[in-house]
Short mmCIF file of C-alpha atoms in Angstrom, two decimals:
data_model
loop_
_atom_site.label_atom_id
_atom_site.label_comp_id
_atom_site.label_asym_id
_atom_site.label_seq_id
_atom_site.Cartn_x
_atom_site.Cartn_y
_atom_site.Cartn_z
CA MET A 640 19.99 11.41 17.03
CA ARG A 641 19.58 13.58 13.96
CA PRO A 642 16.34 15.61 14.07
CA PRO A 643 13.72 14.33 11.59
CA ALA A 644 13.72 17.67 9.75
CA MET A 645 17.22 16.85 8.52
CA LEU A 646 16.00 13.71 6.79
CA SER A 647 15.28 15.37 3.47
CA THR A 648 18.76 16.69 2.83
CA ALA A 649 20.99 14.69 5.14
CA PHE A 650 19.77 11.18 4.40
CA GLN A 651 22.85 9.07 3.80
CA GLY A 652 21.26 5.63 3.44
CA GLU A 653 21.46 3.31 0.49
CA THR A 654 19.23 3.79 -2.51
CA MET A 655 18.40 1.46 -5.36
CA LYS A 656 17.03 2.34 -8.76
CA ILE A 657 13.60 0.97 -9.62
CA SER A 658 11.36 1.56 -12.61
CA GLY A 659 8.59 4.13 -12.17
CA ASN A 660 5.90 1.46 -12.50
CA GLU A 661 7.45 -0.62 -9.68
CA ILE A 662 6.57 1.94 -6.99
CA ARG A 663 4.26 0.35 -4.40
CA PRO A 664 2.30 1.98 -1.56
CA GLY A 665 4.57 2.20 1.47
CA ASN A 666 7.76 2.54 -0.59
CA VAL A 667 10.02 5.45 0.35
CA ILE A 668 11.63 7.22 -2.60
CA GLN A 669 14.03 10.10 -3.06
CA HIS A 670 12.38 12.69 -5.31
CA GLN A 671 13.29 16.35 -5.90
CA GLY A 672 16.00 16.02 -3.25
CA GLU A 673 13.57 14.95 -0.52
CA LEU A 674 12.15 11.77 0.95
CA TRP A 675 8.58 10.80 0.12
CA VAL A 676 6.44 7.78 0.95
CA ALA A 677 4.07 6.44 -1.70
CA VAL A 678 0.53 6.56 -0.32
CA LYS A 679 -1.45 5.35 -3.33
CA THR A 680 -0.47 4.03 -6.74
CA GLN A 681 -2.59 3.54 -9.81
CA HIS A 682 -1.31 1.98 -13.00
CA VAL A 683 -2.68 3.58 -16.15
CA LYS A 684 -2.44 2.14 -19.65
CA PRO A 685 -3.67 4.85 -22.01
CA GLY A 686 -4.71 4.04 -25.57
CA LYS A 687 -1.89 6.19 -26.86
CA GLY A 688 1.57 6.54 -25.32
CA GLY A 689 3.29 4.35 -22.77
CA ALA A 690 1.89 3.06 -19.48
CA TYR A 691 2.58 5.04 -16.35
CA ALA A 692 1.99 4.97 -12.61
CA GLN A 693 -0.01 7.80 -11.01
CA VAL A 694 1.48 8.02 -7.51
CA GLU A 695 0.28 10.02 -4.52
CA LEU A 696 3.32 10.91 -2.41
CA LYS A 697 3.59 12.26 1.13
CA ASN A 698 6.63 14.21 2.25
CA LEU A 699 8.26 12.57 5.28
CA VAL A 700 9.28 15.88 6.82
CA ASP A 701 6.30 18.21 6.48
CA ASN A 702 3.55 15.80 5.29
CA ARG A 703 3.02 17.76 2.05
CA LYS A 704 1.11 15.77 -0.59
CA LEU A 705 2.23 15.48 -4.20
CA ASN A 706 0.70 13.70 -7.18
CA GLU A 707 3.29 12.55 -9.67
CA ARG A 708 3.19 10.57 -12.88
CA PHE A 709 6.05 8.11 -13.36
CA ARG A 710 6.49 6.42 -16.72
CA SER A 711 7.69 2.82 -16.79
CA SER A 712 10.78 4.00 -18.67
CA GLU A 713 11.74 6.38 -15.84
CA THR A 714 13.85 5.28 -12.90
CA VAL A 715 13.43 6.49 -9.34
CA GLU A 716 15.62 6.13 -6.28
CA LYS A 717 13.98 3.78 -3.79
CA VAL A 718 15.47 4.34 -0.37
CA ARG A 719 16.72 1.25 1.45
CA LEU A 720 15.73 1.65 5.04
CA GLU A 721 16.02 -0.65 8.01
CA GLN A 722 13.38 -3.34 7.49
CA LYS A 723 11.74 -5.36 10.23
CA ASP A 724 8.92 -7.88 10.18
CA TYR A 725 5.96 -7.27 12.44
CA GLN A 726 2.71 -9.07 13.06
CA PHE A 727 -0.55 -7.14 13.20
CA LEU A 728 -2.31 -7.70 16.54
CA TYR A 729 -5.34 -5.41 16.84
CA PRO A 730 -6.65 -1.86 16.35
CA GLN A 731 -6.83 0.43 19.37
CA GLY A 732 -8.78 3.60 18.66
CA ASP A 733 -6.86 5.52 15.99
CA MET A 734 -3.78 3.37 16.57
CA LEU A 735 -2.82 -0.04 15.19
CA VAL A 736 -0.79 -2.40 17.37
CA PHE A 737 1.97 -4.54 15.85
CA MET A 738 4.41 -7.00 17.42
CA ASP A 739 8.08 -7.40 16.53
CA GLN A 740 8.48 -10.99 15.29
CA GLU A 741 11.88 -11.37 16.96
CA THR A 742 11.66 -9.51 20.26
CA TYR A 743 7.86 -9.66 20.79
CA GLU A 744 8.03 -5.95 21.58
CA GLN A 745 4.85 -4.10 20.58
CA ILE A 746 4.66 -0.84 18.64
CA GLU A 747 1.72 1.40 17.80
CA LEU A 748 1.34 3.11 14.44
CA SER A 749 -1.41 5.56 13.63
CA ARG A 750 -4.11 4.51 11.17
CA ASP A 751 -3.17 7.58 9.09
CA PHE A 752 0.40 6.27 8.79
CA VAL A 753 -0.85 3.04 7.22
CA GLY A 754 -3.42 4.92 5.11
CA ASP A 755 -6.29 3.37 3.18
CA ARG A 756 -4.59 -0.02 3.25
CA ALA A 757 -5.31 -0.29 6.99
CA ALA A 758 -8.62 -1.85 5.89
CA PHE A 759 -6.66 -4.88 4.62
CA LEU A 760 -5.01 -5.65 7.97
CA GLN A 761 -6.08 -9.02 9.37
CA ASP A 762 -5.31 -10.69 12.71
CA GLY A 763 -1.81 -12.15 12.62
CA MET A 764 -0.95 -10.62 9.23
CA LYS A 765 2.79 -10.16 8.66
CA VAL A 766 3.91 -6.72 7.50
CA THR A 767 7.30 -5.11 6.95
CA VAL A 768 7.96 -1.78 8.64
CA GLU A 769 10.73 0.39 7.17
CA SER A 770 12.38 2.82 9.53
CA HIS A 771 15.32 5.23 9.69
CA GLU A 772 17.08 5.82 13.02
CA GLY A 773 14.17 4.19 14.82
CA LYS A 774 11.51 6.35 13.15
CA PRO A 775 8.98 4.30 11.11
CA LEU A 776 8.71 5.80 7.62
CA GLY A 777 6.94 3.18 5.51
CA ILE A 778 4.99 -0.06 5.78
CA SER A 779 4.54 -2.90 3.30
CA LEU A 780 1.55 -5.25 3.39
CA PRO A 781 1.20 -8.52 1.50
CA ASP A 782 0.44 -7.80 -2.17
CA GLN A 783 -2.69 -9.94 -2.07
CA VAL A 784 -5.33 -10.84 0.53
CA VAL A 785 -8.40 -13.08 0.49
CA LEU A 786 -11.68 -11.42 1.50
CA GLU A 787 -15.33 -12.37 1.48
CA VAL A 788 -17.85 -10.49 -0.64
CA VAL A 789 -20.70 -9.42 1.66
CA GLU A 790 -22.75 -7.54 -0.92
CA ALA A 791 -22.77 -7.71 -4.72
CA ASP A 792 -25.23 -6.26 -7.20
CA ALA A 793 -27.32 -8.73 -9.16
CA VAL A 794 -26.30 -9.43 -12.74
CA VAL A 795 -28.19 -7.42 -15.31
CA LYS A 796 -29.92 -9.62 -17.89
CA GLY A 797 -28.05 -9.87 -21.13
CA GLN A 798 -24.77 -8.77 -19.53
CA THR A 799 -21.88 -10.99 -20.58
CA ALA A 800 -19.13 -12.05 -18.17
CA SER A 801 -16.57 -9.95 -19.98
CA SER A 802 -18.64 -6.85 -20.73
CA SER A 803 -18.51 -4.98 -17.45
CA TYR A 804 -17.70 -5.29 -13.80
CA LYS A 805 -20.17 -4.52 -11.01
CA PRO A 806 -19.57 -2.99 -7.56
CA ALA A 807 -19.21 -5.28 -4.55
CA ILE A 808 -18.63 -4.59 -0.87
CA LEU A 809 -16.07 -6.70 0.99
CA GLU A 810 -16.08 -7.87 4.61
CA ASN A 811 -13.67 -5.05 5.52
CA GLY A 812 -16.06 -2.41 4.14
CA LEU A 813 -14.05 -1.68 0.99
CA ARG A 814 -15.78 -1.43 -2.35
CA VAL A 815 -14.23 -3.07 -5.42
CA MET A 816 -15.39 -3.83 -8.94
CA VAL A 817 -15.88 -7.56 -9.61
CA PRO A 818 -16.97 -9.65 -12.62
CA PRO A 819 -20.73 -10.26 -12.98
CA PHE A 820 -20.43 -13.92 -11.92
CA ILE A 821 -19.18 -13.07 -8.40
CA THR A 822 -21.96 -13.33 -5.80
CA SER A 823 -22.37 -12.45 -2.15
CA GLY A 824 -20.66 -14.97 0.17
CA GLU A 825 -17.81 -15.79 -2.24
CA ARG A 826 -14.19 -15.28 -1.29
CA ILE A 827 -11.98 -13.38 -3.70
CA VAL A 828 -8.30 -12.44 -3.99
CA VAL A 829 -7.74 -8.67 -3.89
CA ASP A 830 -4.64 -6.66 -4.85
CA THR A 831 -3.82 -4.46 -1.83
CA ASN A 832 -1.77 -1.99 -3.89
CA GLU A 833 -4.39 -1.25 -6.52
CA VAL A 834 -7.43 -2.22 -4.36
CA ALA A 835 -8.62 -4.38 -7.25
CA TYR A 836 -10.17 -7.81 -7.84
CA ILE A 837 -7.72 -10.44 -9.09
CA ARG A 838 -9.60 -13.77 -9.08
CA ARG A 839 -11.81 -16.09 -7.10
CA ALA A 840 -10.07 -17.57 -4.07
CA ASP A 841 -9.16 -21.28 -4.31
#
C-alpha cells in the first residue's frame, strides 16, 4: 500500500471539473498539486463583482489549513474517490461510529475528521464516506436536516418579518439566525453546508 505521504503527488485517481461555487464541505479537491478536503464553505455575494465561495481547506497529508476564495467562474478538480454509504450509529468519546450499509461492518471516525458538521449527525442518518486505498479522506452529509429550535429571542416590537433575523439555538446546540416569526419549539430545515436556516419544516 502506498504511504499516505505520497498522496499529494502520486494520486492517480479520476478527477472531475466543478465550478468554484459547487465546492461542498467534505469534498476532496486537487489544488496547487496537492489534495485538500473542504472543511467549511461560505457563499458570498458582494455588492460589486461576482459571487464567490470562501473555502477553508485542510491538506490531506500534513493537515495544513488554507483559506481560498473560488469564484463561480473558476473550475476546480474534484477528486473522485471510492464512495461508500454508511449509517451513523452513535458517538463514543471523541469518535463517531458508523456502519457499512452493505456489510454491516462498523468503522470509527474522529469527531475532528467530520468537523463542525458532526453536530448535524442524527441516529440512523445516511452519510457517504470517500476513501482512497482504504483511508477515509472525506465525508458527505445530507444537504438539509430538520431540527427543533430550543431557544429563540423574542421579536422586538416594530420589527418586520423581512427586516432582520434573530439568533436561535437548535436542539444540537448550534446557533443559527432565523426570521423573527420563528419561536421556540418549532422545527426548521437547516442547510448543513452553510449552517443556515432555509424554511419551516412541513
